[in-house]
Short mmCIF file of C-alpha atoms in Angstrom, two decimals:
data_model
loop_
_atom_site.label_atom_id
_atom_site.label_comp_id
_atom_site.label_asym_id
_atom_site.label_seq_id
_atom_site.Cartn_x
_atom_site.Cartn_y
_atom_site.Cartn_z
CA MET A 1 -56.52 13.54 -78.27
CA PRO A 2 -57.84 15.21 -81.74
CA ILE A 3 -56.25 18.63 -83.23
CA ALA A 4 -59.33 20.49 -82.49
CA THR A 5 -60.23 24.16 -81.11
CA VAL A 6 -62.79 23.28 -77.83
CA ASN A 7 -63.67 26.50 -76.59
CA PRO A 8 -63.28 25.91 -73.01
CA ALA A 9 -66.19 28.32 -71.50
CA ASN A 10 -68.63 26.66 -73.26
CA GLY A 11 -66.63 23.15 -73.96
CA GLU A 12 -68.05 23.62 -78.05
CA THR A 13 -65.92 21.94 -80.71
CA LEU A 14 -65.44 24.96 -82.98
CA LYS A 15 -62.83 23.24 -85.53
CA THR A 16 -61.35 20.10 -86.39
CA TYR A 17 -57.99 19.73 -88.05
CA GLN A 18 -57.08 16.34 -90.04
CA ALA A 19 -53.25 15.73 -88.89
CA MET A 20 -50.52 15.92 -91.49
CA GLY A 21 -49.60 12.61 -93.14
CA GLU A 22 -46.20 10.92 -93.38
CA GLU A 23 -45.87 12.70 -97.45
CA GLU A 24 -46.51 16.19 -95.75
CA ILE A 25 -44.47 15.79 -93.03
CA GLU A 26 -41.36 14.91 -95.31
CA ARG A 27 -42.29 17.30 -97.73
CA ARG A 28 -41.84 20.14 -94.42
CA LEU A 29 -38.63 18.26 -93.23
CA GLN A 30 -36.84 18.36 -96.96
CA LEU A 31 -38.05 22.14 -97.12
CA ALA A 32 -36.60 22.73 -93.70
CA GLU A 33 -33.47 21.21 -94.18
CA ALA A 34 -32.94 22.92 -97.52
CA THR A 35 -33.85 26.59 -96.33
CA PHE A 36 -31.07 25.91 -93.90
CA ARG A 37 -28.66 25.82 -96.26
CA THR A 38 -29.84 29.40 -97.02
CA TYR A 39 -30.82 30.96 -93.91
CA ARG A 40 -27.80 29.97 -92.22
CA THR A 41 -25.71 32.37 -94.54
CA THR A 42 -27.86 35.57 -94.07
CA SER A 43 -26.68 38.73 -92.17
CA PHE A 44 -28.08 39.33 -89.15
CA ASP A 45 -29.13 42.66 -90.52
CA GLU A 46 -31.01 41.04 -92.76
CA ARG A 47 -32.87 38.15 -90.00
CA ALA A 48 -33.24 41.59 -87.48
CA ARG A 49 -35.27 42.94 -90.18
CA LEU A 50 -37.75 40.23 -90.85
CA LEU A 51 -38.22 39.91 -86.56
CA ARG A 52 -39.02 43.26 -86.54
CA HIS A 53 -41.60 43.20 -89.26
CA ALA A 54 -43.20 40.33 -87.86
CA ALA A 55 -43.15 42.04 -84.55
CA ASP A 56 -45.24 44.94 -86.17
CA LEU A 57 -47.59 42.56 -88.00
CA LEU A 58 -48.05 40.70 -84.46
CA ASP A 59 -49.01 44.74 -82.80
CA GLU A 60 -51.50 45.03 -86.24
CA ASP A 61 -53.27 41.50 -85.19
CA ARG A 62 -52.90 41.86 -81.78
CA GLU A 63 -56.81 42.02 -80.81
CA ASP A 64 -57.85 39.14 -83.30
CA VAL A 65 -54.93 37.08 -81.80
CA ALA A 66 -56.08 37.81 -78.20
CA ARG A 67 -59.74 36.63 -79.21
CA MET A 68 -58.09 33.20 -80.69
CA LEU A 69 -56.32 32.74 -77.54
CA THR A 70 -58.90 33.27 -75.40
CA THR A 71 -61.28 31.27 -77.51
CA GLU A 72 -58.76 28.08 -77.91
CA MET A 73 -57.38 28.13 -74.07
CA GLY A 74 -59.73 30.61 -71.59
CA LYS A 75 -57.42 33.05 -70.46
CA PRO A 76 -58.92 36.27 -69.54
CA LEU A 77 -58.83 38.62 -72.90
CA ALA A 78 -56.62 41.22 -71.05
CA GLN A 79 -54.26 38.51 -70.60
CA ALA A 80 -54.42 37.13 -74.07
CA ARG A 81 -53.60 41.10 -75.41
CA ALA A 82 -50.73 41.23 -72.93
CA GLU A 83 -49.14 37.58 -74.06
CA ALA A 84 -49.30 39.05 -77.78
CA ALA A 85 -47.48 42.21 -76.89
CA LYS A 86 -44.81 40.36 -74.66
CA CYS A 87 -44.47 38.40 -78.02
CA ALA A 88 -43.73 41.39 -79.92
CA LYS A 89 -41.51 42.92 -77.50
CA ALA A 90 -39.40 40.04 -77.43
CA MET A 91 -39.23 39.44 -80.86
CA ARG A 92 -37.80 43.50 -81.21
CA TRP A 93 -35.55 42.56 -78.07
CA TYR A 94 -33.72 39.75 -79.97
CA ALA A 95 -33.26 42.10 -83.06
CA ASP A 96 -31.71 44.72 -81.37
CA HIS A 97 -29.31 42.15 -79.27
CA ALA A 98 -28.72 38.91 -81.14
CA ALA A 99 -25.25 40.09 -82.91
CA GLU A 100 -23.93 41.10 -79.90
CA LEU A 101 -24.79 38.09 -78.03
CA LEU A 102 -23.61 35.93 -80.77
CA ALA A 103 -20.32 38.37 -81.60
CA ASP A 104 -17.09 36.25 -81.89
CA GLU A 105 -15.10 36.24 -78.55
CA GLU A 106 -11.32 36.29 -78.14
CA PRO A 107 -9.39 34.75 -75.46
CA GLY A 108 -6.32 37.38 -73.91
CA ALA A 109 -3.54 37.76 -75.64
CA ALA A 110 -1.38 36.01 -73.33
CA ASP A 111 -3.73 32.79 -73.46
CA VAL A 112 -3.64 32.46 -77.25
CA LYS A 113 0.21 32.71 -77.25
CA ASP A 114 0.18 30.05 -74.42
CA SER A 115 -2.01 27.31 -76.55
CA GLY A 116 0.36 28.06 -79.58
CA ALA A 117 -1.84 30.21 -81.92
CA SER A 118 -1.56 33.64 -83.84
CA ARG A 119 -5.22 33.94 -83.43
CA ALA A 120 -8.15 32.10 -81.36
CA LEU A 121 -11.64 32.93 -81.17
CA VAL A 122 -15.15 31.33 -80.05
CA ARG A 123 -17.97 31.97 -83.08
CA TYR A 124 -21.57 30.87 -82.31
CA ARG A 125 -22.86 29.04 -85.51
CA PRO A 126 -26.39 27.74 -85.84
CA LEU A 127 -27.14 24.37 -85.52
CA GLY A 128 -29.57 23.52 -87.96
CA PRO A 129 -33.52 22.74 -87.66
CA VAL A 130 -35.00 22.34 -84.22
CA LEU A 131 -38.06 20.44 -83.13
CA ALA A 132 -40.15 22.91 -80.85
CA VAL A 133 -42.39 20.67 -78.83
CA MET A 134 -44.73 23.71 -77.04
CA PRO A 135 -47.84 23.63 -74.74
CA TRP A 136 -51.12 25.20 -74.74
CA ASN A 137 -51.30 27.73 -71.44
CA PHE A 138 -48.86 30.51 -73.32
CA PRO A 139 -49.74 29.21 -76.89
CA LEU A 140 -47.81 32.20 -78.70
CA TRP A 141 -45.54 33.46 -75.90
CA GLN A 142 -43.70 30.00 -75.29
CA VAL A 143 -43.00 29.42 -79.01
CA VAL A 144 -41.90 32.84 -79.64
CA ARG A 145 -39.40 32.92 -76.87
CA PHE A 146 -38.04 29.58 -78.67
CA ALA A 147 -38.38 31.10 -82.65
CA ALA A 148 -37.10 34.59 -81.85
CA PRO A 149 -33.72 33.28 -80.55
CA ALA A 150 -33.42 30.21 -82.82
CA LEU A 151 -34.20 32.52 -85.81
CA MET A 152 -31.86 35.02 -84.95
CA ALA A 153 -29.21 32.67 -84.18
CA GLY A 154 -30.00 30.95 -88.27
CA ASN A 155 -31.81 28.01 -87.52
CA VAL A 156 -35.06 27.38 -88.97
CA GLY A 157 -38.03 25.76 -86.82
CA LEU A 158 -40.27 22.78 -86.64
CA LEU A 159 -43.74 23.35 -84.28
CA LYS A 160 -45.13 20.53 -82.65
CA HIS A 161 -47.96 22.68 -80.80
CA ALA A 162 -50.52 21.34 -78.39
CA SER A 163 -53.30 19.75 -79.94
CA ASN A 164 -55.71 22.29 -78.70
CA VAL A 165 -54.39 25.24 -79.92
CA PRO A 166 -54.26 24.40 -83.78
CA GLN A 167 -55.22 27.73 -85.03
CA THR A 168 -52.31 29.56 -82.71
CA ALA A 169 -50.35 27.06 -84.40
CA LEU A 170 -50.86 27.98 -88.11
CA TYR A 171 -51.37 32.01 -87.01
CA LEU A 172 -47.46 31.34 -85.98
CA GLU A 173 -46.54 29.62 -89.51
CA ASP A 174 -48.36 32.27 -91.29
CA LEU A 175 -47.24 35.38 -89.27
CA PHE A 176 -43.53 34.25 -90.38
CA HIS A 177 -43.86 33.73 -93.78
CA ARG A 178 -46.05 37.14 -93.83
CA ALA A 179 -43.36 39.11 -92.35
CA GLY A 180 -40.74 37.90 -95.10
CA PHE A 181 -39.05 34.74 -93.82
CA THR A 182 -38.76 32.16 -96.63
CA GLU A 183 -41.36 29.38 -96.40
CA GLY A 184 -38.98 26.55 -94.65
CA THR A 185 -37.94 29.07 -91.91
CA PHE A 186 -41.01 28.90 -89.56
CA GLN A 187 -43.18 25.35 -90.15
CA THR A 188 -45.96 24.14 -88.23
CA LEU A 189 -46.24 20.67 -87.92
CA LEU A 190 -49.77 19.19 -87.43
CA ILE A 191 -49.29 16.37 -85.51
CA GLY A 192 -50.53 14.09 -82.83
CA SER A 193 -48.06 13.43 -80.13
CA ALA A 194 -47.38 10.14 -81.36
CA ALA A 195 -45.97 11.25 -84.33
CA VAL A 196 -43.26 13.40 -82.20
CA ASP A 197 -40.95 10.07 -81.84
CA ASP A 198 -40.27 9.68 -85.55
CA VAL A 199 -39.68 13.30 -86.11
CA LEU A 200 -37.30 13.88 -83.65
CA ARG A 201 -35.45 10.31 -84.90
CA ASP A 202 -34.78 12.31 -88.34
CA GLU A 203 -31.38 12.90 -88.99
CA ARG A 204 -32.29 16.51 -90.24
CA VAL A 205 -33.91 17.38 -87.03
CA ARG A 206 -30.67 18.76 -84.77
CA ALA A 207 -32.15 19.75 -81.65
CA ALA A 208 -35.37 19.51 -79.65
CA THR A 209 -37.25 22.14 -76.88
CA LEU A 210 -39.89 21.28 -74.93
CA THR A 211 -41.93 22.65 -72.59
CA GLY A 212 -44.79 20.95 -70.92
CA SER A 213 -45.41 17.63 -68.53
CA GLU A 214 -43.16 15.31 -67.64
CA PRO A 215 -43.98 12.28 -68.87
CA ALA A 216 -43.40 14.63 -72.19
CA GLY A 217 -40.34 15.70 -70.87
CA ARG A 218 -39.00 12.02 -70.12
CA ALA A 219 -40.10 10.61 -73.96
CA VAL A 220 -38.37 13.55 -75.39
CA ALA A 221 -35.19 13.27 -73.63
CA SER A 222 -34.83 9.42 -74.06
CA THR A 223 -35.23 9.72 -78.08
CA ALA A 224 -32.81 12.82 -78.05
CA GLY A 225 -30.31 10.99 -75.84
CA GLU A 226 -30.42 7.83 -78.00
CA MET A 227 -30.05 9.98 -81.22
CA ILE A 228 -27.32 12.10 -79.11
CA LYS A 229 -29.31 15.24 -80.05
CA LYS A 230 -29.54 18.53 -77.61
CA THR A 231 -32.49 18.97 -75.90
CA VAL A 232 -33.88 22.03 -73.38
CA LEU A 233 -36.60 20.98 -71.26
CA GLU A 234 -38.84 23.60 -69.30
CA LEU A 235 -41.36 21.50 -67.25
CA GLY A 236 -43.52 21.79 -64.62
CA GLY A 237 -43.39 24.12 -61.36
CA SER A 238 -44.68 24.02 -57.81
CA ASP A 239 -43.26 27.99 -57.12
CA PRO A 240 -42.77 28.76 -53.28
CA PHE A 241 -44.34 32.07 -52.34
CA VAL A 242 -42.25 32.60 -49.05
CA VAL A 243 -43.08 35.72 -46.59
CA MET A 244 -41.52 36.38 -43.89
CA PRO A 245 -42.10 39.13 -40.43
CA SER A 246 -40.67 42.20 -42.40
CA ALA A 247 -42.61 41.81 -45.79
CA ASP A 248 -44.88 44.29 -46.55
CA LEU A 249 -48.20 42.04 -45.89
CA ASP A 250 -50.66 44.29 -48.02
CA ARG A 251 -48.30 44.14 -50.67
CA ALA A 252 -47.53 40.35 -50.52
CA ALA A 253 -51.31 39.19 -50.15
CA GLU A 254 -51.97 41.38 -53.32
CA VAL A 255 -48.99 40.31 -55.55
CA ALA A 256 -49.97 36.67 -53.77
CA VAL A 257 -53.46 36.44 -55.30
CA THR A 258 -52.14 36.96 -58.81
CA ALA A 259 -49.46 34.80 -58.90
CA ARG A 260 -51.57 32.65 -57.86
CA VAL A 261 -54.10 32.91 -60.61
CA GLN A 262 -52.92 34.73 -63.53
CA ASN A 263 -53.75 32.26 -66.83
CA ASN A 264 -56.61 31.28 -64.89
CA GLY A 265 -53.84 29.59 -62.39
CA GLN A 266 -52.26 27.38 -65.66
CA SER A 267 -48.81 28.19 -65.54
CA CYS A 268 -45.65 26.61 -64.41
CA ILE A 269 -43.96 29.64 -62.58
CA ALA A 270 -47.08 30.35 -60.84
CA ALA A 271 -46.82 31.04 -57.12
CA LYS A 272 -48.83 27.35 -55.63
CA ARG A 273 -47.01 26.88 -52.27
CA PHE A 274 -47.47 29.98 -49.76
CA ILE A 275 -45.14 29.57 -46.82
CA VAL A 276 -45.65 32.03 -44.32
CA HIS A 277 -43.59 32.54 -40.89
CA ALA A 278 -45.80 32.14 -37.97
CA ASP A 279 -45.62 35.92 -36.50
CA VAL A 280 -47.44 36.56 -39.42
CA HIS A 281 -49.35 33.73 -40.94
CA ASP A 282 -52.45 34.78 -40.12
CA ALA A 283 -52.59 38.08 -40.94
CA PHE A 284 -51.13 36.87 -43.94
CA ALA A 285 -53.78 34.03 -44.96
CA GLU A 286 -56.51 36.33 -44.10
CA ARG A 287 -55.45 39.33 -46.73
CA PHE A 288 -55.12 36.34 -49.41
CA THR A 289 -58.34 34.35 -48.56
CA ALA A 290 -59.96 37.40 -48.95
CA GLY A 291 -58.44 38.64 -52.15
CA MET A 292 -58.66 35.12 -53.70
CA LYS A 293 -62.76 35.14 -52.75
CA ALA A 294 -62.74 38.89 -54.43
CA LEU A 295 -61.61 38.07 -57.96
CA THR A 296 -64.69 37.44 -60.70
CA VAL A 297 -65.13 34.00 -62.13
CA GLY A 298 -66.92 33.77 -65.51
CA ASP A 299 -66.41 34.43 -69.21
CA PRO A 300 -62.71 35.21 -70.63
CA MET A 301 -64.20 37.34 -73.13
CA ASP A 302 -65.00 39.79 -70.50
CA ASP A 303 -62.94 42.58 -69.81
CA GLY A 304 -64.63 42.43 -66.24
CA THR A 305 -63.54 38.90 -65.80
CA ASP A 306 -60.23 37.75 -63.59
CA VAL A 307 -60.15 34.15 -64.04
CA GLY A 308 -61.81 32.14 -66.88
CA PRO A 309 -62.65 28.03 -67.39
CA LEU A 310 -59.65 25.70 -67.19
CA ALA A 311 -58.34 24.78 -70.70
CA SER A 312 -59.84 20.88 -70.47
CA GLU A 313 -62.15 19.12 -68.91
CA ARG A 314 -59.53 16.37 -68.11
CA GLY A 315 -57.71 19.57 -66.52
CA ARG A 316 -60.18 20.35 -64.58
CA ALA A 317 -61.11 16.79 -62.97
CA ASP A 318 -57.01 16.27 -62.54
CA LEU A 319 -56.83 19.23 -60.36
CA GLU A 320 -60.38 18.36 -58.06
CA GLU A 321 -58.54 14.94 -57.60
CA LEU A 322 -55.83 16.80 -55.71
CA VAL A 323 -58.33 19.06 -53.89
CA ASP A 324 -60.34 16.15 -52.95
CA ASP A 325 -57.37 14.49 -51.56
CA ALA A 326 -56.18 17.24 -49.76
CA VAL A 327 -59.27 17.44 -47.91
CA ARG A 328 -59.96 13.89 -47.08
CA SER A 329 -56.45 14.11 -45.72
CA GLY A 330 -57.14 16.81 -43.02
CA ALA A 331 -56.91 19.88 -45.40
CA THR A 332 -58.40 22.92 -44.33
CA VAL A 333 -60.39 24.95 -47.07
CA LEU A 334 -60.21 28.72 -46.47
CA CYS A 335 -62.29 29.71 -49.73
CA GLY A 336 -63.51 27.94 -52.97
CA GLY A 337 -62.79 24.21 -53.20
CA GLU A 338 -66.46 23.24 -54.97
CA ARG A 339 -66.98 22.97 -59.33
CA PRO A 340 -69.56 25.80 -59.94
CA ASP A 341 -72.48 24.41 -61.91
CA GLY A 342 -72.94 25.43 -65.56
CA PRO A 343 -70.93 24.56 -68.98
CA GLY A 344 -67.67 25.22 -69.00
CA TRP A 345 -64.42 24.29 -67.34
CA PHE A 346 -64.69 26.48 -64.37
CA TYR A 347 -62.97 26.12 -61.23
CA PRO A 348 -62.97 28.35 -58.45
CA PRO A 349 -60.20 30.18 -56.66
CA THR A 350 -59.66 28.32 -54.16
CA VAL A 351 -57.06 28.00 -50.50
CA LEU A 352 -56.35 25.11 -48.83
CA ALA A 353 -54.39 25.02 -45.25
CA ASP A 354 -53.20 22.72 -42.94
CA ILE A 355 -51.32 20.82 -45.58
CA ASP A 356 -48.99 17.80 -44.55
CA ARG A 357 -46.65 15.98 -46.82
CA GLU A 358 -48.72 13.24 -47.20
CA MET A 359 -51.26 14.98 -49.56
CA ARG A 360 -50.65 14.60 -53.13
CA ILE A 361 -50.83 18.39 -53.60
CA HIS A 362 -47.85 18.85 -51.55
CA ARG A 363 -45.67 16.50 -54.18
CA GLU A 364 -47.76 17.30 -57.14
CA GLU A 365 -48.43 20.56 -58.98
CA ALA A 366 -51.66 21.88 -58.98
CA PHE A 367 -52.56 23.39 -62.73
CA GLY A 368 -55.32 25.84 -61.74
CA PRO A 369 -56.27 28.47 -59.04
CA VAL A 370 -55.54 26.44 -56.28
CA ALA A 371 -53.67 27.73 -53.43
CA THR A 372 -51.37 25.81 -50.56
CA LEU A 373 -50.84 27.40 -47.36
CA TYR A 374 -48.11 26.15 -44.98
CA ARG A 375 -47.32 27.96 -41.43
CA ALA A 376 -42.73 27.90 -41.20
CA ALA A 377 -41.60 28.15 -37.58
CA ASP A 378 -38.78 30.57 -38.69
CA LEU A 379 -36.46 31.12 -42.01
CA ASP A 380 -34.77 27.62 -41.73
CA GLU A 381 -37.95 25.34 -41.74
CA ALA A 382 -39.19 28.06 -44.77
CA VAL A 383 -36.41 26.94 -46.82
CA LEU A 384 -36.94 22.98 -45.90
CA ILE A 385 -40.76 23.51 -46.71
CA ALA A 386 -39.68 25.31 -50.39
CA ASN A 387 -36.98 22.52 -51.20
CA ASP A 388 -39.22 19.74 -50.07
CA SER A 389 -40.76 19.62 -53.83
CA PRO A 390 -39.64 17.57 -57.27
CA PHE A 391 -39.78 21.06 -58.54
CA GLY A 392 -37.46 23.88 -58.87
CA LEU A 393 -38.61 26.24 -61.55
CA SER A 394 -38.95 29.56 -59.29
CA SER A 395 -39.49 31.23 -56.28
CA ASN A 396 -40.75 34.31 -54.47
CA VAL A 397 -39.46 35.81 -51.50
CA TRP A 398 -41.21 38.51 -49.31
CA THR A 399 -38.58 40.36 -46.78
CA ARG A 400 -37.01 43.62 -46.06
CA ASP A 401 -34.22 41.59 -44.31
CA GLU A 402 -30.84 41.93 -46.65
CA ASP A 403 -29.56 38.90 -44.39
CA GLU A 404 -32.65 36.50 -44.94
CA VAL A 405 -32.67 37.71 -48.96
CA ASP A 406 -28.75 36.70 -48.81
CA ARG A 407 -29.68 33.00 -47.05
CA PHE A 408 -32.88 32.76 -49.46
CA VAL A 409 -30.71 33.55 -52.51
CA ARG A 410 -28.13 30.85 -51.36
CA ASP A 411 -30.38 28.18 -50.00
CA LEU A 412 -33.44 27.99 -52.31
CA GLU A 413 -33.19 25.03 -55.15
CA ALA A 414 -34.25 27.21 -57.94
CA GLY A 415 -33.91 28.75 -61.28
CA GLY A 416 -35.00 31.96 -60.05
CA VAL A 417 -35.39 33.99 -56.89
CA PHE A 418 -37.72 37.11 -57.11
CA VAL A 419 -37.84 39.34 -54.04
CA ASN A 420 -40.57 41.12 -53.04
CA GLY A 421 -42.04 40.78 -56.59
CA MET A 422 -44.09 37.87 -58.48
CA THR A 423 -42.05 35.29 -60.79
CA ALA A 424 -42.02 36.69 -64.53
CA SER A 425 -40.25 35.91 -67.96
CA HIS A 426 -37.92 38.99 -69.55
CA PRO A 427 -35.91 38.67 -72.73
CA ALA A 428 -33.09 40.21 -70.93
CA LEU A 429 -32.97 37.44 -68.17
CA PRO A 430 -32.21 33.43 -68.41
CA PHE A 431 -35.33 31.80 -67.85
CA GLY A 432 -35.31 27.37 -66.91
CA GLY A 433 -35.19 25.55 -63.55
CA VAL A 434 -33.42 22.94 -61.88
CA LYS A 435 -34.51 19.27 -60.29
CA ARG A 436 -37.91 17.89 -62.05
CA SER A 437 -38.80 21.26 -63.58
CA GLY A 438 -36.16 20.65 -66.12
CA TYR A 439 -32.84 21.57 -67.96
CA GLY A 440 -30.96 24.26 -70.05
CA ARG A 441 -32.08 28.07 -69.85
CA GLU A 442 -34.46 30.14 -72.44
CA LEU A 443 -34.59 33.81 -73.25
CA SER A 444 -31.15 36.32 -72.85
CA GLY A 445 -28.01 35.09 -74.18
CA HIS A 446 -28.17 31.98 -72.30
CA GLY A 447 -31.20 31.04 -74.32
CA ILE A 448 -30.45 31.59 -77.84
CA ARG A 449 -26.55 30.42 -77.09
CA GLU A 450 -28.34 26.84 -76.51
CA PHE A 451 -28.91 26.03 -79.84
CA CYS A 452 -25.31 26.67 -81.58
CA ASN A 453 -22.27 25.08 -82.10
CA ILE A 454 -19.96 26.84 -79.85
CA THR A 455 -16.91 26.36 -82.52
CA THR A 456 -13.15 27.19 -81.68
CA VAL A 457 -11.23 28.58 -84.19
CA TRP A 458 -7.52 27.99 -83.86
CA HIS A 459 -5.01 29.88 -86.45
CA GLY A 460 -1.29 28.57 -86.28
CA ALA A 461 1.64 31.24 -86.38
#
């Protein structure tokens, strides 16, 4: 895949980039290693000062950055602005909290004495250069949610971004440099996917994080396992959105629409499978379908647009294949389901009912504004349908019954359970999944400690 900015609203190639050669990659690896030796000794106060400056610069750049994101991957401009603002918020959150999250931990006096020590503690130390392989769907946020905690922990970053968002990748390197971080603290590697393996095998790279597809996750995990390197993986998701009889149906349907089409439906944590109790299934389906039909699809630069184009022609074709397979197998199209005429990689908000386990869309992630609707006889069946997926990233549950909430929290196989609300990420809350959605956690204290050497320090009597 070429490294290029291609506007998904019209298919026009705006700018292409030459992939870095071996000499430039080597120069950047040397620089990362050398910079880490010094940067690791900086204080939390100094790191926080630099990160806050980066947040301030990002706020100043917000409008230009938003237009860049929309141009490169097609998200509505208002959502691009929100993404930039969220990144600045996360930078400040880690600047404010990193020292506390990574403070030395001391066990109780009795445990210290029992270990034979006069004093013992746990200290969090940085690992070194960390390779981040990042996706295009949230091209700023996915990187910042890695970079902010990693830099505050004293690590340095090497970014291999998706090949269709090169301007965003280069902007991020420039942002951190303008903020005062030395050149080797955060570097972008303009390389194709085939070059990732060699970089990951390099002894100077100490760990890796990847957000992306299952095949990419398997490849990185396999190489990292062979090289005995720490990894964090956030892969696909096909999140359930469960609606029970006690739910506020109007609010649930309204949020369901947003949860399905956020980022043009191209989000791992977007709700994709809508599992509704039989007693309220038809009423919810009517409201939800009406909401999906009412959305405006069009130019993502227009503030009146709700849903822009998919990010690539291949992505739209993959989505169409899932919908066509479901329809051939008996699914009912309640709205959408047909590619519009005209330029750009647009696809309409679509609702499919009468889904069964043999359809591909039941097992595979639909990365676009396509929702599948299920009817559940009771709570037990709702849980069975929700868990009948290879993924386990997050989940949404709508009920006013606290006993039902307890059951869902206990039984849903997911990294998050959001009750009467839409799944979202926040710097203070851990983010990640189970099953084929990956392992490890980003954000919160859990995320910042993922790339730390958790060191036992023991003092003899």
